[in-house]
CSV table of C-alpha atoms in Angstrom, one decimal:
chain,number,residue,atom,x,y,z
K,1,MET,CA,17.2,-14.5,4.7
K,2,ASN,CA,14.5,-11.8,4.8
K,3,ILE,CA,11.3,-13.4,3.4
K,4,LEU,CA,10.7,-10.5,0.9
K,5,TYR,CA,14.3,-10.9,-0.5
K,6,ARG,CA,13.9,-14.6,-1.4
K,7,PRO,CA,14.2,-15.0,-5.2
K,8,GLU,CA,10.6,-16.1,-5.4
K,9,PHE,CA,9.2,-13.1,-3.4
K,10,ILE,CA,11.5,-10.3,-4.5
K,11,ARG,CA,9.0,-9.4,-7.2
K,12,GLY,CA,5.7,-8.7,-5.7
K,13,PHE,CA,2.2,-8.2,-7.3
K,14,GLY,CA,0.4,-5.2,-6.0
K,15,THR,CA,-3.4,-5.0,-5.9
K,16,TYR,CA,-4.1,-1.3,-5.1
K,17,LYS,CA,-7.2,-0.1,-7.1
K,18,LEU,CA,-7.9,-3.6,-8.3
K,19,ARG,CA,-11.3,-4.9,-7.2
K,20,ALA,CA,-14.1,-7.4,-8.0
K,21,GLU,CA,-13.8,-9.3,-11.3
K,22,ARG,CA,-10.9,-7.2,-12.6
K,23,LEU,CA,-8.8,-8.1,-9.5
K,24,MET,CA,-9.7,-11.8,-9.6
K,25,THR,CA,-8.8,-12.1,-13.3
K,26,ALA,CA,-5.6,-10.1,-12.8
K,27,LEU,CA,-4.5,-12.0,-9.7
K,28,GLU,CA,-5.1,-15.4,-11.4
K,29,GLN,CA,-3.0,-14.3,-14.4
K,30,ALA,CA,-0.3,-13.0,-12.1
K,31,LEU,CA,-0.1,-16.3,-10.3
K,32,ASN,CA,0.1,-18.1,-13.7
K,33,VAL,CA,2.9,-15.8,-14.8
K,34,GLY,CA,4.9,-16.8,-11.6
K,35,TYR,CA,4.2,-14.1,-9.0
K,36,ARG,CA,4.2,-15.6,-5.5
K,37,ALA,CA,4.3,-12.4,-3.4
K,38,ILE,CA,0.9,-10.7,-3.1
K,39,ASP,CA,0.5,-7.3,-1.6
K,40,THR,CA,-2.8,-6.0,-0.3
K,41,ALA,CA,-4.2,-3.9,2.6
K,42,GLN,CA,-7.4,-3.4,4.6
K,43,MET,CA,-7.7,0.0,2.9
K,44,TYR,CA,-7.8,-1.6,-0.6
K,45,GLU,CA,-11.1,-3.4,0.2
K,46,ASN,CA,-10.1,-6.4,-1.9
K,47,GLU,CA,-9.0,-9.0,0.6
K,48,GLN,CA,-12.2,-11.0,0.1
K,49,GLU,CA,-11.6,-11.3,-3.7
K,50,ILE,CA,-8.0,-12.3,-3.1
K,51,GLY,CA,-9.1,-15.0,-0.8
K,52,GLN,CA,-11.5,-16.4,-3.3
K,53,VAL,CA,-8.8,-16.6,-6.0
K,54,LEU,CA,-6.3,-18.3,-3.6
K,55,ARG,CA,-9.0,-20.7,-2.5
K,56,HIS,CA,-9.4,-22.1,-6.0
K,57,HIS,CA,-5.9,-21.6,-7.6
K,58,PRO,CA,-3.6,-24.6,-7.7
K,59,VAL,CA,-0.6,-22.8,-6.2
K,60,ALA,CA,-0.1,-24.1,-2.7
K,61,ARG,CA,-0.4,-21.7,0.3
K,62,SER,CA,3.1,-22.6,1.4
K,63,GLU,CA,4.5,-21.2,-1.9
K,64,LEU,CA,3.0,-17.7,-1.3
K,65,CYS,CA,4.0,-14.6,0.6
K,66,ILE,CA,0.9,-12.6,1.5
K,67,THR,CA,1.3,-9.1,2.8
K,68,THR,CA,-1.5,-7.0,4.2
K,69,LYS,CA,-1.6,-3.7,6.1
K,70,VAL,CA,-3.6,-2.5,9.1
K,71,LEU,CA,-5.7,0.6,8.4
K,72,PRO,CA,-4.8,3.5,10.7
K,73,ALA,CA,-8.4,3.7,11.9
K,74,ASN,CA,-7.9,0.2,13.4
K,75,TYR,CA,-4.8,1.1,15.4
K,76,SER,CA,-6.6,1.3,18.8
K,77,ALA,CA,-6.3,-1.6,21.2
K,78,GLU,CA,-10.0,-2.2,20.8
K,79,ARG,CA,-9.9,-2.7,17.1
K,80,PHE,CA,-6.4,-3.8,16.1
K,81,MET,CA,-6.6,-7.6,16.6
K,82,ALA,CA,-10.2,-7.8,15.5
K,83,SER,CA,-9.4,-6.1,12.2
K,84,VAL,CA,-6.5,-8.5,11.6
K,85,ALA,CA,-8.7,-11.4,12.3
K,86,GLN,CA,-11.2,-10.0,9.8
K,87,SER,CA,-8.4,-9.7,7.2
K,88,LEU,CA,-7.4,-13.4,7.8
K,89,ALA,CA,-11.0,-14.5,7.4
K,90,ALA,CA,-11.4,-12.5,4.1
K,91,LEU,CA,-8.1,-13.8,2.7
K,92,ASN,CA,-9.0,-17.4,3.8
K,93,VAL,CA,-5.7,-17.9,5.6
K,94,GLU,CA,-4.8,-18.8,9.2
K,95,GLN,CA,-2.1,-16.2,9.2
K,96,VAL,CA,-0.5,-13.8,6.7
K,97,ASP,CA,3.2,-13.9,6.0
K,98,VAL,CA,3.8,-10.1,6.6
K,99,LEU,CA,1.6,-7.7,8.5
K,100,LEU,CA,2.4,-4.0,8.2
K,101,LEU,CA,1.2,-0.7,9.7
K,102,HIS,CA,-0.1,1.2,6.7
K,103,SER,CA,1.3,4.5,8.0
K,104,PRO,CA,3.0,5.8,11.1
K,105,PRO,CA,0.7,6.2,14.1
K,106,LYS,CA,-0.1,9.8,14.8
K,107,GLN,CA,-0.5,9.1,18.5
K,108,ASP,CA,0.4,6.2,20.8
K,109,PHE,CA,3.4,5.4,18.5
K,110,SER,CA,5.0,2.8,20.7
K,111,ALA,CA,1.7,1.3,21.8
K,112,THR,CA,0.7,0.7,18.2
K,113,LEU,CA,4.0,-1.0,17.5
K,114,ARG,CA,3.5,-3.3,20.5
K,115,LEU,CA,0.1,-4.3,19.1
K,116,LEU,CA,1.8,-5.2,15.8
K,117,GLU,CA,4.3,-7.3,17.8
K,118,GLN,CA,1.4,-8.9,19.8
K,119,ALA,CA,-0.3,-9.9,16.5
K,120,GLN,CA,2.9,-11.8,15.6
K,121,ARG,CA,3.1,-13.4,19.1
K,122,GLN,CA,-0.5,-14.6,18.7
K,123,GLY,CA,0.3,-16.3,15.4
K,124,LEU,CA,-1.7,-13.9,13.2
K,125,THR,CA,1.3,-13.2,11.1
K,126,LYS,CA,4.8,-14.7,10.5
K,127,TYR,CA,6.5,-11.4,10.2
K,128,ILE,CA,5.8,-7.7,10.8
K,129,GLY,CA,6.8,-4.5,9.2
K,130,LEU,CA,6.1,-0.9,8.4
K,131,SER,CA,4.8,1.3,5.5
K,132,ASN,CA,5.4,5.0,4.8
K,133,PHE,CA,7.7,5.5,7.8
K,134,SER,CA,10.3,8.2,7.6
K,135,PRO,CA,14.0,7.6,8.5
K,136,GLN,CA,13.4,9.0,12.0
K,137,GLN,CA,10.3,7.0,12.5
K,138,MET,CA,12.1,3.8,11.4
K,139,VAL,CA,14.6,4.5,14.2
K,140,ARG,CA,11.8,5.0,16.7
K,141,ALA,CA,10.0,1.8,15.6
K,142,ARG,CA,13.2,-0.2,15.9
K,143,GLU,CA,13.6,1.1,19.5
K,144,ALA,CA,10.0,0.5,20.4
K,145,ILE,CA,9.8,-3.2,20.1
K,146,ALA,CA,12.2,-6.2,20.2
K,147,ALA,CA,10.7,-8.2,17.3
K,148,PRO,CA,12.5,-7.8,13.9
K,149,LEU,CA,10.8,-5.5,11.4
K,150,VAL,CA,11.3,-7.1,8.0
K,151,VAL,CA,10.3,-4.2,5.7
K,152,ASN,CA,9.3,-0.5,5.3
K,153,GLN,CA,7.2,-0.3,2.2
K,154,VAL,CA,7.6,3.2,0.6
K,155,GLU,CA,7.2,5.0,-2.6
K,156,PHE,CA,10.4,4.2,-4.5
K,157,HIS,CA,11.4,5.0,-8.0
K,158,PRO,CA,14.1,7.0,-9.8
K,159,LEU,CA,12.3,10.3,-9.8
K,160,LEU,CA,12.2,10.6,-6.0
K,161,ASP,CA,15.3,11.0,-3.8
K,162,GLN,CA,15.0,8.3,-1.1
K,163,SER,CA,18.7,8.2,-0.2
K,164,ASP,CA,17.9,9.0,3.5
K,165,LEU,CA,15.5,6.0,3.6
K,166,LEU,CA,18.2,3.8,2.1
K,167,GLN,CA,20.6,4.9,4.7
K,168,ALA,CA,18.1,4.3,7.5
K,169,ALA,CA,17.4,0.9,6.1
K,170,VAL,CA,21.1,0.0,6.7
K,171,ALA,CA,21.2,1.7,10.1
K,172,THR,CA,18.1,0.0,11.4
K,173,GLN,CA,18.3,-3.3,9.6
K,174,ILE,CA,14.8,-2.6,8.2
K,175,PRO,CA,15.0,-3.1,4.4
K,176,LEU,CA,12.8,-1.2,1.9
K,177,SER,CA,10.1,-2.4,-0.4
K,178,SER,CA,8.7,-0.3,-3.3
K,179,TYR,CA,5.3,0.9,-4.3
K,180,CYS,CA,4.5,3.3,-7.2
K,181,SER,CA,7.6,1.6,-8.7
K,182,ILE,CA,7.3,3.3,-12.1
K,183,ALA,CA,5.7,6.5,-10.7
K,184,ARG,CA,2.4,5.7,-12.3
K,185,GLY,CA,4.2,5.7,-15.7
K,186,GLU,CA,5.8,9.1,-15.3
K,187,VAL,CA,9.4,7.8,-15.3
K,188,LEU,CA,8.8,5.8,-18.5
K,189,LYS,CA,8.7,9.1,-20.4
K,190,TYR,CA,12.3,10.0,-19.8
K,191,ARG,CA,14.6,9.7,-22.7
K,192,LEU,CA,17.4,8.1,-20.6
K,193,ILE,CA,15.1,5.2,-19.7
K,194,GLN,CA,14.0,4.8,-23.3
K,195,SER,CA,17.6,4.7,-24.5
K,196,LEU,CA,18.6,2.2,-21.8
K,197,ALA,CA,15.6,0.0,-22.8
K,198,GLU,CA,17.0,0.0,-26.3
K,199,TYR,CA,20.5,-0.7,-25.2
K,200,TYR,CA,19.5,-3.7,-23.0
K,201,ALA,CA,16.7,-4.9,-25.4
K,202,ARG,CA,14.2,-4.6,-22.5
K,203,THR,CA,11.1,-2.5,-21.9
K,204,PRO,CA,11.4,0.8,-20.0
K,205,ALA,CA,9.5,-0.7,-17.1
K,206,GLN,CA,11.9,-3.6,-16.9
K,207,ILE,CA,14.8,-1.1,-16.7
K,208,ILE,CA,13.2,0.7,-13.8
K,209,LEU,CA,12.3,-2.5,-11.9
K,210,ARG,CA,15.8,-3.9,-12.3
K,211,TRP,CA,17.2,-0.6,-11.0
K,212,ILE,CA,15.0,-0.9,-8.0
K,213,LEU,CA,16.2,-4.4,-7.3
K,214,GLN,CA,19.9,-3.5,-7.8
K,215,SER,CA,19.3,-0.6,-5.3
K,216,GLY,CA,18.6,-3.3,-2.7
K,217,VAL,CA,14.8,-2.7,-2.6
K,218,GLN,CA,12.1,-5.4,-3.1
K,219,SER,CA,9.7,-4.3,-5.9
K,220,ASN,CA,5.9,-4.4,-6.1
K,221,THR,CA,4.1,-3.7,-9.4
K,222,MET,CA,0.5,-3.7,-10.4
K,223,SER,CA,-0.9,-4.4,-13.9
K,224,SER,CA,-4.0,-6.0,-15.3
K,225,ASP,CA,-2.4,-6.6,-18.6
K,226,PRO,CA,-1.0,-10.2,-18.9
K,227,GLN,CA,1.9,-9.1,-21.2
K,228,ARG,CA,3.0,-6.3,-18.9
K,229,MET,CA,2.7,-8.7,-15.9
K,230,ALA,CA,5.1,-11.1,-17.7
K,231,GLU,CA,7.5,-8.3,-18.7
K,232,ASN,CA,7.6,-6.9,-15.2
K,233,PHE,CA,8.3,-10.3,-13.8
K,234,ALA,CA,11.2,-11.1,-16.2
K,235,ILE,CA,13.8,-8.9,-14.6
K,236,LEU,CA,16.2,-11.3,-13.0
K,237,ASP,CA,18.2,-12.4,-16.1
K,238,PHE,CA,20.0,-9.1,-16.8
K,239,THR,CA,22.1,-6.6,-14.9
K,240,LEU,CA,22.4,-2.8,-15.2
K,241,SER,CA,26.0,-1.5,-15.3
K,242,HIS,CA,27.2,0.6,-12.4
K,243,ILE,CA,27.4,3.7,-14.7
K,244,HIS,CA,23.8,3.2,-15.9
K,245,MET,CA,22.6,2.7,-12.3
K,246,GLN,CA,24.2,6.1,-11.4
K,247,GLN,CA,22.7,7.7,-14.5
K,248,ILE,CA,19.2,6.5,-13.5
K,249,ALA,CA,19.8,7.6,-9.9
K,250,GLU,CA,20.4,11.2,-11.1
K,251,LEU,CA,16.8,11.4,-12.2
K,252,LYS,CA,16.0,12.0,-8.5
K,253,SER,CA,16.5,15.7,-9.1
K,254,ALA,CA,12.9,15.7,-10.5
K,255,ASN,CA,11.7,15.3,-6.9
K,256,TYR,CA,8.5,13.7,-8.3
K,257,ARG,CA,6.2,12.2,-5.6
K,258,VAL,CA,3.0,10.3,-6.4
K,259,VAL,CA,1.7,9.8,-2.9
K,260,MET,CA,1.7,12.6,-0.4
K,261,VAL,CA,2.4,11.1,3.1
C-alpha cells in the first residue's frame, strides 16, 4: 500500500507558515491528537523546529511519516544532495519517509528527476514524489525515471477543478495529496457546505476533508488551534453519500485558486 494512503498517514499535518514557538506548540498538540504524517519543506524554514519537537516527543520515529520538499533553488547537481542532507540534519532523522520536488524543474527536467531518484538510492529517503506538477508533467516525470513516484501534492479543494489531475493520477499511477484543503477558509462560506455540516452533524471543514478523502486524495491540513486539529483529524467515522459528493464537486465552477503555480 502507498505509504500516504495508510490509515495512520492519510490525514497529514501541514506546517506551512508555522515557525518558532508557534510551530513547536502546534506540532506537539497535533502529535497528541493523533497525527502521524508531518508535511514540511525547505522553503518553510521550519525543519529545525520540527526536529526539536520530534527529538523530545514520546512518539517513536517508526510511527511517523515525514515529508519534506527540495527547494527549486537546490535543483542543481551541486546543491541537491547537500540540501537534502541539511534537511535531514535539521529534522534530526537519518532519512525522511517522502522527499518531493517542490515544483516542476524549469530546466533539466529529467536530470532533476534523476537526482531525486539518486537521493532515494543513497538512502536519504524511503520514497520520492512530486508537488505542483501538471498532468502533462506527471507523465513526463513517470517516463523520466524508473523508481515509483508515490505522490503529487497539489492544491485540492472543491472550488478548483482538478479533474485532469485526478485522471492523470490514474493514468500514471501517481496519487494526489492535497494542500490548501479548505482553500484558506473560502470554501467554508458556501451554504451547501454549511447545510451538509448540519445534516451530518459535523463541522464544515470535516465535510470538505471527508470529500477530499473520498475523492481518493490524501489530505493535509494546518491549524494551531487544538480543537480544530482534533476536528480535522476526526473524519474517518462517517461517509458522504454519492449525491452529496457530486453536489460538492459542482462547486468547482467557482474556479478559485489560492496558489498560482
